[in-house]
Each structure stands twice: as structure tokens, then as C-alpha cells.
Amino acid sequence: MSTIINVSNLSKQFNEVTAVNDLSFTVHAGDVYGFLGQNGAGKSTTIRMLLTLVKPSTGTIEIFDKNLFTHRNEILQQVGAVIEKPDLYKYLSAYDNLAIFAKMSGMDPGRTLLMEQLRMVGLAERASSKVKTFSQGMKQRLGIAVALVHDPKLIILDEPTNGLDPQGIADMRNLVLHLSREMGKTILVSSHLLSEIELVANRMLIIHKGKKIVEGNVAELLDPSKSLVQIETGNDTDAREKLMQTKWAARLQPDNGCLQLKMNKDEVPLLISDLVSAQVQILSVDPMHSLEDYFLSLTTKPGHVEPVAD
């Protein structure tokens, strides 16, 4: 499987603030790669470095097996991106916007192809409408059409569902899946809407305070046989000490302020039975299975966490 993006030891310092801290990750051909983190985690700064809008303090970026900063123009000709809200000419029609951006890319695709692009993002019937009449979701979809007008191999979407209503979020999800499954595009999509990433991504990276927390295959990370089970007891310290003397010791996760075990959910009744036999007072048992639960288990610590610049 070929590598599309290879980031190694990437860091970005803004005065005294470290926005990205020694970040490394890879995106493979055909991935829908979820780039996850809370607001202020460093996602947008990383994406801006991938697009040469921000210069890294340290580290390297290779895209299509070439150094981004020595082959910038060659690489970016094969990349399409939407960063936050797309910049569009609001007093021009959707079609005219697309035609202008095509010419800026050095292309003259003709009306048939431009209309096909608008049809793909669900805007063919509004091709003649001025962008100022569009909802935010429609503007986002037009922004993606603009990003696709030169038929890029790699698409980068930074928080594409920001400000969208539930229907707009669903439309964006379906569009991402279409681009991946039907058009074979490699997509990097950043978001803090974790449930959406769970539905579209096959691989993901979670960052927190600029550092990588975990990277891997979504299905494996969310494997039900490796579910995190969080237990609240009358005395978690005592419960942990007792579990360390049992077969459950190997399942215990590092102490981050709560009692967690990685295990198959089918084993939960036996665990509860063993805890009761050890005279542990059980207050609650919470099997954590969603991506949001997994994310929170990795990034939530006791006390307040100050965000860094994004």
C-alpha cells in the first residue's frame, strides 16, 4: 500500500506556545483518514503546514514521496483542500465560481464537466444561483467542488461540518464516502465531531495538546473485544490494589484518575462477580464502545486542561 502523506517529527512553535509537538503520522492511498482532536489540539496548524501556509519549526513532510518544501508546486497541483469556510465570490453563481477557480488552476474543463462537478455535490439545480443565497452547507459543498475541479489525488478537509445543521452534516458525510468509494480519492478530514469520523474513516489519528495520542485502524481501535470498561467504586484505589492480585491485572489500564480495564464486554459479568467477592462496592459499570468514549478515555485527565493554539 503506497504512502500519500508521511509526516515525521513535525513541530510548530508560536512564541511561547507549542501548537504542534513532535507529530508523526502516515496516510495511505485510498484512506479516509480521520484527524481528531479537541478545539485547540493543533489540527488546523498541522493542516496549514501540509498546505505550506505555515512553515514548520522542525520536522519533515513528504507527500507523494516527495519533500513538500522542495517540490511544493508539483505536489500542490495534485491536492485539493477546503480550510474552514471556503472563500467564494458571493455575488457570482455557483457555476461562475467553479469556472473561475478552474481557470485559476490552469484548466478549461468546459460546461459539461463543470456541471458534472456541481451535480456530484448536489448543486446542479442551483448552478445559476448566486452564492449569497446559499446555506452554509451548500457553500461547503461548492467549496469541495472547487477543491475537486483539477481532479486532485489528495483531498484535505478541515472541519467540513462546522456550522452545518443535521441534514448538512449527513450530506457532507455521504459526499466524503462517495469521493472515497466511487472516485477512489485519498481524504484527510479533521473534525471534533467524533461520531461522524467513526462513520466515514478507516484510519485515524488523535492528537491532544499538539501531541499524538494514538494512530491506527478505526475498526481495530474500536474492536468490541478490546472495549474499555470503566468502573466506579466506593474506593477505586482499594479496588485497583485488589484487582492487581487477580487475573484481571493484565487488563487494567494506567491510572488516569478512573478505574478502566480493556476487555471483551462479555466478560463484564465475571468481573463484577469477582469484585463483589472481593468486597468491592460497585457504584457503576460503563462499557465504552464509541469513538467518542475512546477519545475521551485517552484525552480526559483530572483537572482543567488549557488548550493550545490551533
PDB file of N, CA, C and O in Angstrom, residues 118-172:
ATOM      1  N   LEU A 118     -20.775  19.991 -10.250  1.00  0.00           N
ATOM      2  CA  LEU A 118     -21.865  20.534  -9.433  1.00  0.00           C
ATOM      3  C   LEU A 118     -22.906  19.455  -9.130  1.00  0.00           C
ATOM      4  O   LEU A 118     -23.459  19.415  -8.028  1.00  0.00           O
ATOM      5  N   ARG A 119     -23.149  18.593 -10.077  1.00  0.00           N
ATOM      6  CA  ARG A 119     -24.108  17.504  -9.859  1.00  0.00           C
ATOM      7  C   ARG A 119     -23.595  16.559  -8.770  1.00  0.00           C
ATOM      8  O   ARG A 119     -24.369  16.080  -7.937  1.00  0.00           O
ATOM      9  N   MET A 120     -22.294  16.303  -8.777  1.00  0.00           N
ATOM     10  CA  MET A 120     -21.703  15.386  -7.798  1.00  0.00           C
ATOM     11  C   MET A 120     -21.902  15.891  -6.371  1.00  0.00           C
ATOM     12  O   MET A 120     -22.110  15.113  -5.447  1.00  0.00           O
ATOM     13  N   VAL A 121     -21.851  17.230  -6.177  1.00  0.00           N
ATOM     14  CA  VAL A 121     -22.013  17.782  -4.835  1.00  0.00           C
ATOM     15  C   VAL A 121     -23.452  18.232  -4.579  1.00  0.00           C
ATOM     16  O   VAL A 121     -23.736  18.912  -3.588  1.00  0.00           O
ATOM     17  N   GLY A 122     -24.365  17.865  -5.480  1.00  0.00           N
ATOM     18  CA  GLY A 122     -25.779  18.145  -5.265  1.00  0.00           C
ATOM     19  C   GLY A 122     -26.195  19.575  -5.524  1.00  0.00           C
ATOM     20  O   GLY A 122     -27.192  20.049  -4.961  1.00  0.00           O
ATOM     21  N   LEU A 123     -25.490  20.276  -6.418  1.00  0.00           N
ATOM     22  CA  LEU A 123     -25.795  21.687  -6.653  1.00  0.00           C
ATOM     23  C   LEU A 123     -26.135  21.987  -8.115  1.00  0.00           C
ATOM     24  O   LEU A 123     -26.210  23.149  -8.506  1.00  0.00           O
ATOM     25  N   ALA A 124     -26.345  20.963  -8.918  1.00  0.00           N
ATOM     26  CA  ALA A 124     -26.608  21.199 -10.344  1.00  0.00           C
ATOM     27  C   ALA A 124     -27.843  22.067 -10.559  1.00  0.00           C
ATOM     28  O   ALA A 124     -27.858  22.943 -11.440  1.00  0.00           O
ATOM     29  N   GLU A 125     -28.882  21.856  -9.749  1.00  0.00           N
ATOM     30  CA  GLU A 125     -30.115  22.625  -9.911  1.00  0.00           C
ATOM     31  C   GLU A 125     -29.962  24.076  -9.464  1.00  0.00           C
ATOM     32  O   GLU A 125     -30.812  24.910  -9.787  1.00  0.00           O
ATOM     33  N   ARG A 126     -28.894  24.353  -8.716  1.00  0.00           N
ATOM     34  CA  ARG A 126     -28.646  25.735  -8.266  1.00  0.00           C
ATOM     35  C   ARG A 126     -27.430  26.336  -8.956  1.00  0.00           C
ATOM     36  O   ARG A 126     -26.838  27.289  -8.468  1.00  0.00           O
ATOM     37  N   ALA A 127     -27.066  25.790 -10.110  1.00  0.00           N
ATOM     38  CA  ALA A 127     -25.861  26.240 -10.813  1.00  0.00           C
ATOM     39  C   ALA A 127     -25.908  27.734 -11.131  1.00  0.00           C
ATOM     40  O   ALA A 127     -24.878  28.419 -11.106  1.00  0.00           O
ATOM     41  N   SER A 128     -27.089  28.254 -11.428  1.00  0.00           N
ATOM     42  CA  SER A 128     -27.209  29.665 -11.817  1.00  0.00           C
ATOM     43  C   SER A 128     -27.494  30.587 -10.637  1.00  0.00           C
ATOM     44  O   SER A 128     -27.573  31.818 -10.814  1.00  0.00           O
ATOM     45  N   SER A 129     -27.679  30.033  -9.455  1.00  0.00           N
ATOM     46  CA  SER A 129     -27.999  30.852  -8.274  1.00  0.00           C
ATOM     47  C   SER A 129     -26.740  31.513  -7.713  1.00  0.00           C
ATOM     48  O   SER A 129     -25.658  30.907  -7.704  1.00  0.00           O
ATOM     49  N   LYS A 130     -26.906  32.728  -7.231  1.00  0.00           N
ATOM     50  CA  LYS A 130     -25.778  33.421  -6.622  1.00  0.00           C
ATOM     51  C   LYS A 130     -25.438  32.773  -5.278  1.00  0.00           C
ATOM     52  O   LYS A 130     -26.335  32.353  -4.534  1.00  0.00           O
ATOM     53  N   VAL A 131     -24.165  32.721  -4.984  1.00  0.00           N
ATOM     54  CA  VAL A 131     -23.693  32.055  -3.771  1.00  0.00           C
ATOM     55  C   VAL A 131     -24.239  32.733  -2.520  1.00  0.00           C
ATOM     56  O   VAL A 131     -24.438  32.075  -1.489  1.00  0.00           O
ATOM     57  N   LYS A 132     -24.549  34.024  -2.589  1.00  0.00           N
ATOM     58  CA  LYS A 132     -25.051  34.733  -1.406  1.00  0.00           C
ATOM     59  C   LYS A 132     -26.401  34.175  -0.949  1.00  0.00           C
ATOM     60  O   LYS A 132     -26.820  34.406   0.187  1.00  0.00           O
ATOM     61  N   THR A 133     -27.077  33.416  -1.823  1.00  0.00           N
ATOM     62  CA  THR A 133     -28.374  32.828  -1.454  1.00  0.00           C
ATOM     63  C   THR A 133     -28.217  31.428  -0.874  1.00  0.00           C
ATOM     64  O   THR A 133     -29.210  30.814  -0.499  1.00  0.00           O
ATOM     65  N   PHE A 134     -26.988  30.927  -0.783  1.00  0.00           N
ATOM     66  CA  PHE A 134     -26.744  29.552  -0.350  1.00  0.00           C
ATOM     67  C   PHE A 134     -26.691  29.437   1.166  1.00  0.00           C
ATOM     68  O   PHE A 134     -26.231  30.354   1.852  1.00  0.00           O
ATOM     69  N   SER A 135     -27.130  28.293   1.659  1.00  0.00           N
ATOM     70  CA  SER A 135     -26.914  27.956   3.071  1.00  0.00           C
ATOM     71  C   SER A 135     -25.442  27.630   3.284  1.00  0.00           C
ATOM     72  O   SER A 135     -24.689  27.439   2.312  1.00  0.00           O
ATOM     73  N   GLN A 136     -25.045  27.526   4.560  1.00  0.00           N
ATOM     74  CA  GLN A 136     -23.652  27.191   4.851  1.00  0.00           C
ATOM     75  C   GLN A 136     -23.284  25.814   4.301  1.00  0.00           C
ATOM     76  O   GLN A 136     -22.187  25.609   3.781  1.00  0.00           O
ATOM     77  N   GLY A 137     -24.225  24.882   4.394  1.00  0.00           N
ATOM     78  CA  GLY A 137     -23.959  23.547   3.872  1.00  0.00           C
ATOM     79  C   GLY A 137     -23.742  23.559   2.365  1.00  0.00           C
ATOM     80  O   GLY A 137     -22.864  22.854   1.845  1.00  0.00           O
ATOM     81  N   MET A 138     -24.514  24.356   1.646  1.00  0.00           N
ATOM     82  CA  MET A 138     -24.350  24.462   0.197  1.00  0.00           C
ATOM     83  C   MET A 138     -23.018  25.098  -0.151  1.00  0.00           C
ATOM     84  O   MET A 138     -22.344  24.692  -1.113  1.00  0.00           O
ATOM     85  N   LYS A 139     -22.616  26.100   0.631  1.00  0.00           N
ATOM     86  CA  LYS A 139     -21.306  26.727   0.397  1.00  0.00           C
ATOM     87  C   LYS A 139     -20.179  25.726   0.633  1.00  0.00           C
ATOM     88  O   LYS A 139     -19.192  25.710  -0.116  1.00  0.00           O
ATOM     89  N   GLN A 140     -20.334  24.885   1.655  1.00  0.00           N
ATOM     90  CA  GLN A 140     -19.316  23.878   1.918  1.00  0.00           C
ATOM     91  C   GLN A 140     -19.207  22.902   0.750  1.00  0.00           C
ATOM     92  O   GLN A 140     -18.112  22.524   0.332  1.00  0.00           O
ATOM     93  N   ARG A 141     -20.364  22.500   0.208  1.00  0.00           N
ATOM     94  CA  ARG A 141     -20.349  21.557  -0.911  1.00  0.00           C
ATOM     95  C   ARG A 141     -19.768  22.197  -2.176  1.00  0.00           C
ATOM     96  O   ARG A 141     -19.042  21.554  -2.931  1.00  0.00           O
ATOM     97  N   LEU A 142     -20.070  23.482  -2.386  1.00  0.00           N
ATOM     98  CA  LEU A 142     -19.467  24.180  -3.522  1.00  0.00           C
ATOM     99  C   LEU A 142     -17.960  24.304  -3.321  1.00  0.00           C
ATOM    100  O   LEU A 142     -17.187  24.175  -4.274  1.00  0.00           O
ATOM    101  N   GLY A 143     -17.548  24.539  -2.078  1.00  0.00           N
ATOM    102  CA  GLY A 143     -16.116  24.604  -1.779  1.00  0.00           C
ATOM    103  C   GLY A 143     -15.415  23.306  -2.134  1.00  0.00           C
ATOM    104  O   GLY A 143     -14.286  23.307  -2.643  1.00  0.00           O
ATOM    105  N   ILE A 144     -16.075  22.187  -1.876  1.00  0.00           N
ATOM    106  CA  ILE A 144     -15.482  20.891  -2.226  1.00  0.00           C
ATOM    107  C   ILE A 144     -15.431  20.726  -3.746  1.00  0.00           C
ATOM    108  O   ILE A 144     -14.452  20.200  -4.299  1.00  0.00           O
ATOM    109  N   ALA A 145     -16.468  21.187  -4.450  1.00  0.00           N
ATOM    110  CA  ALA A 145     -16.445  21.136  -5.915  1.00  0.00           C
ATOM    111  C   ALA A 145     -15.264  21.939  -6.458  1.00  0.00           C
ATOM    112  O   ALA A 145     -14.578  21.507  -7.399  1.00  0.00           O
ATOM    113  N   VAL A 146     -15.016  23.095  -5.860  1.00  0.00           N
ATOM    114  CA  VAL A 146     -13.861  23.913  -6.259  1.00  0.00           C
ATOM    115  C   VAL A 146     -12.564  23.156  -5.998  1.00  0.00           C
ATOM    116  O   VAL A 146     -11.650  23.150  -6.827  1.00  0.00           O
ATOM    117  N   ALA A 147     -12.493  22.492  -4.831  1.00  0.00           N
ATOM    118  CA  ALA A 147     -11.282  21.749  -4.479  1.00  0.00           C
ATOM    119  C   ALA A 147     -11.052  20.569  -5.412  1.00  0.00           C
ATOM    120  O   ALA A 147      -9.919  20.101  -5.566  1.00  0.00           O
ATOM    121  N   LEU A 148     -12.119  20.092  -6.069  1.00  0.00           N
ATOM    122  CA  LEU A 148     -12.020  18.913  -6.933  1.00  0.00           C
ATOM    123  C   LEU A 148     -11.892  19.260  -8.414  1.00  0.00           C
ATOM    124  O   LEU A 148     -11.711  18.362  -9.238  1.00  0.00           O
ATOM    125  N   VAL A 149     -11.958  20.528  -8.742  1.00  0.00           N
ATOM    126  CA  VAL A 149     -12.082  20.911 -10.146  1.00  0.00           C
ATOM    127  C   VAL A 149     -10.865  20.492 -10.965  1.00  0.00           C
ATOM    128  O   VAL A 149     -10.960  20.249 -12.171  1.00  0.00           O
ATOM    129  N   HIS A 150      -9.699  20.359 -10.319  1.00  0.00           N
ATOM    130  CA  HIS A 150      -8.493  19.950 -11.054  1.00  0.00           C
ATOM    131  C   HIS A 150      -8.191  18.462 -10.847  1.00  0.00           C
ATOM    132  O   HIS A 150      -7.088  18.004 -11.123  1.00  0.00           O
ATOM    133  N   ASP A 151      -9.179  17.711 -10.359  1.00  0.00           N
ATOM    134  CA  ASP A 151      -9.087  16.260 -10.177  1.00  0.00           C
ATOM    135  C   ASP A 151      -7.867  15.852  -9.344  1.00  0.00           C
ATOM    136  O   ASP A 151      -7.018  15.066  -9.796  1.00  0.00           O
ATOM    137  N   PRO A 152      -7.784  16.325  -8.096  1.00  0.00           N
ATOM    138  CA  PRO A 152      -6.619  16.022  -7.256  1.00  0.00           C
ATOM    139  C   PRO A 152      -6.639  14.578  -6.759  1.00  0.00           C
ATOM    140  O   PRO A 152      -7.699  13.959  -6.658  1.00  0.00           O
ATOM    141  N   LYS A 153      -5.457  14.067  -6.421  1.00  0.00           N
ATOM    142  CA  LYS A 153      -5.361  12.724  -5.847  1.00  0.00           C
ATOM    143  C   LYS A 153      -5.648  12.735  -4.356  1.00  0.00           C
ATOM    144  O   LYS A 153      -6.134  11.750  -3.796  1.00  0.00           O
ATOM    145  N   LEU A 154      -5.323  13.862  -3.705  1.00  0.00           N
ATOM    146  CA  LEU A 154      -5.468  14.001  -2.252  1.00  0.00           C
ATOM    147  C   LEU A 154      -6.404  15.162  -1.949  1.00  0.00           C
ATOM    148  O   LEU A 154      -6.259  16.254  -2.510  1.00  0.00           O
ATOM    149  N   ILE A 155      -7.359  14.931  -1.054  1.00  0.00           N
ATOM    150  CA  ILE A 155      -8.295  15.974  -0.622  1.00  0.00           C
ATOM    151  C   ILE A 155      -8.135  16.177   0.878  1.00  0.00           C
ATOM    152  O   ILE A 155      -8.149  15.211   1.651  1.00  0.00           O
ATOM    153  N   ILE A 156      -7.975  17.421   1.294  1.00  0.00           N
ATOM    154  CA  ILE A 156      -7.822  17.755   2.710  1.00  0.00           C
ATOM    155  C   ILE A 156      -8.997  18.645   3.121  1.00  0.00           C
ATOM    156  O   ILE A 156      -9.207  19.715   2.537  1.00  0.00           O
ATOM    157  N   LEU A 157      -9.754  18.204   4.105  1.00  0.00           N
ATOM    158  CA  LEU A 157     -10.927  18.929   4.577  1.00  0.00           C
ATOM    159  C   LEU A 157     -10.754  19.257   6.051  1.00  0.00           C
ATOM    160  O   LEU A 157     -10.623  18.362   6.886  1.00  0.00           O
ATOM    161  N   ASP A 158     -10.757  20.538   6.371  1.00  0.00           N
ATOM    162  CA  ASP A 158     -10.567  20.985   7.749  1.00  0.00           C
ATOM    163  C   ASP A 158     -11.920  21.359   8.338  1.00  0.00           C
ATOM    164  O   ASP A 158     -12.513  22.362   7.952  1.00  0.00           O
ATOM    165  N   GLU A 159     -12.420  20.524   9.255  1.00  0.00           N
ATOM    166  CA  GLU A 159     -13.706  20.755   9.928  1.00  0.00           C
ATOM    167  C   GLU A 159     -14.821  21.052   8.901  1.00  0.00           C
ATOM    168  O   GLU A 159     -15.481  22.094   8.966  1.00  0.00           O
ATOM    169  N   PRO A 160     -15.075  20.149   7.953  1.00  0.00           N
ATOM    170  CA  PRO A 160     -16.041  20.441   6.889  1.00  0.00           C
ATOM    171  C   PRO A 160     -17.478  20.541   7.355  1.00  0.00           C
ATOM    172  O   PRO A 160     -18.319  21.047   6.608  1.00  0.00           O
ATOM    173  N   THR A 161     -17.801  20.051   8.557  1.00  0.00           N
ATOM    174  CA  THR A 161     -19.193  20.098   9.026  1.00  0.00           C
ATOM    175  C   THR A 161     -19.445  21.244  10.000  1.00  0.00           C
ATOM    176  O   THR A 161     -20.541  21.339  10.556  1.00  0.00           O
ATOM    177  N   ASN A 162     -18.457  22.108  10.205  1.00  0.00           N
ATOM    178  CA  ASN A 162     -18.645  23.245  11.109  1.00  0.00           C
ATOM    179  C   ASN A 162     -19.826  24.111  10.673  1.00  0.00           C
ATOM    180  O   ASN A 162     -19.928  24.516   9.511  1.00  0.00           O
ATOM    181  N   GLY A 163     -20.719  24.371  11.598  1.00  0.00           N
ATOM    182  CA  GLY A 163     -21.837  25.263  11.333  1.00  0.00           C
ATOM    183  C   GLY A 163     -22.975  24.657  10.536  1.00  0.00           C
ATOM    184  O   GLY A 163     -23.911  25.369  10.148  1.00  0.00           O
ATOM    185  N   LEU A 164     -22.923  23.352  10.275  1.00  0.00           N
ATOM    186  CA  LEU A 164     -23.970  22.724   9.475  1.00  0.00           C
ATOM    187  C   LEU A 164     -25.084  22.155  10.350  1.00  0.00           C
ATOM    188  O   LEU A 164     -24.845  21.739  11.481  1.00  0.00           O
ATOM    189  N   ASP A 165     -26.293  22.138   9.806  1.00  0.00           N
ATOM    190  CA  ASP A 165     -27.405  21.506  10.507  1.00  0.00           C
ATOM    191  C   ASP A 165     -27.317  19.992  10.285  1.00  0.00           C
ATOM    192  O   ASP A 165     -26.472  19.514   9.518  1.00  0.00           O
ATOM    193  N   PRO A 166     -28.162  19.196  10.969  1.00  0.00           N
ATOM    194  CA  PRO A 166     -28.065  17.735  10.833  1.00  0.00           C
ATOM    195  C   PRO A 166     -28.130  17.228   9.400  1.00  0.00           C
ATOM    196  O   PRO A 166     -27.408  16.301   9.032  1.00  0.00           O
ATOM    197  N   GLN A 167     -28.993  17.842   8.562  1.00  0.00           N
ATOM    198  CA  GLN A 167     -29.073  17.421   7.169  1.00  0.00           C
ATOM    199  C   GLN A 167     -27.788  17.738   6.423  1.00  0.00           C
ATOM    200  O   GLN A 167     -27.289  16.940   5.620  1.00  0.00           O
ATOM    201  N   GLY A 168     -27.221  18.923   6.713  1.00  0.00           N
ATOM    202  CA  GLY A 168     -25.965  19.304   6.074  1.00  0.00           C
ATOM    203  C   GLY A 168     -24.831  18.383   6.469  1.00  0.00           C
ATOM    204  O   GLY A 168     -23.972  18.040   5.649  1.00  0.00           O
ATOM    205  N   ILE A 169     -24.812  17.960   7.728  1.00  0.00           N
ATOM    206  CA  ILE A 169     -23.787  17.023   8.199  1.00  0.00           C
ATOM    207  C   ILE A 169     -23.928  15.685   7.483  1.00  0.00           C
ATOM    208  O   ILE A 169     -22.938  15.090   7.043  1.00  0.00           O
ATOM    209  N   ALA A 170     -25.168  15.211   7.345  1.00  0.00           N
ATOM    210  CA  ALA A 170     -25.405  13.944   6.649  1.00  0.00           C
ATOM    211  C   ALA A 170     -24.995  14.046   5.179  1.00  0.00           C
ATOM    212  O   ALA A 170     -24.397  13.114   4.629  1.00  0.00           O
ATOM    213  N   ASP A 171     -25.293  15.186   4.539  1.00  0.00           N
ATOM    214  CA  ASP A 171     -24.913  15.380   3.137  1.00  0.00           C
ATOM    215  C   ASP A 171     -23.388  15.354   2.990  1.00  0.00           C
ATOM    216  O   ASP A 171     -22.858  14.759   2.044  1.00  0.00           O
ATOM    217  N   MET A 172     -22.703  15.996   3.934  1.00  0.00           N
ATOM    218  CA  MET A 172     -21.243  16.041   3.869  1.00  0.00           C
ATOM    219  C   MET A 172     -20.657  14.641   4.073  1.00  0.00           C
ATOM    220  O   MET A 172     -19.710  14.238   3.396  1.00  0.00           O
TER     221      MET A 172
END
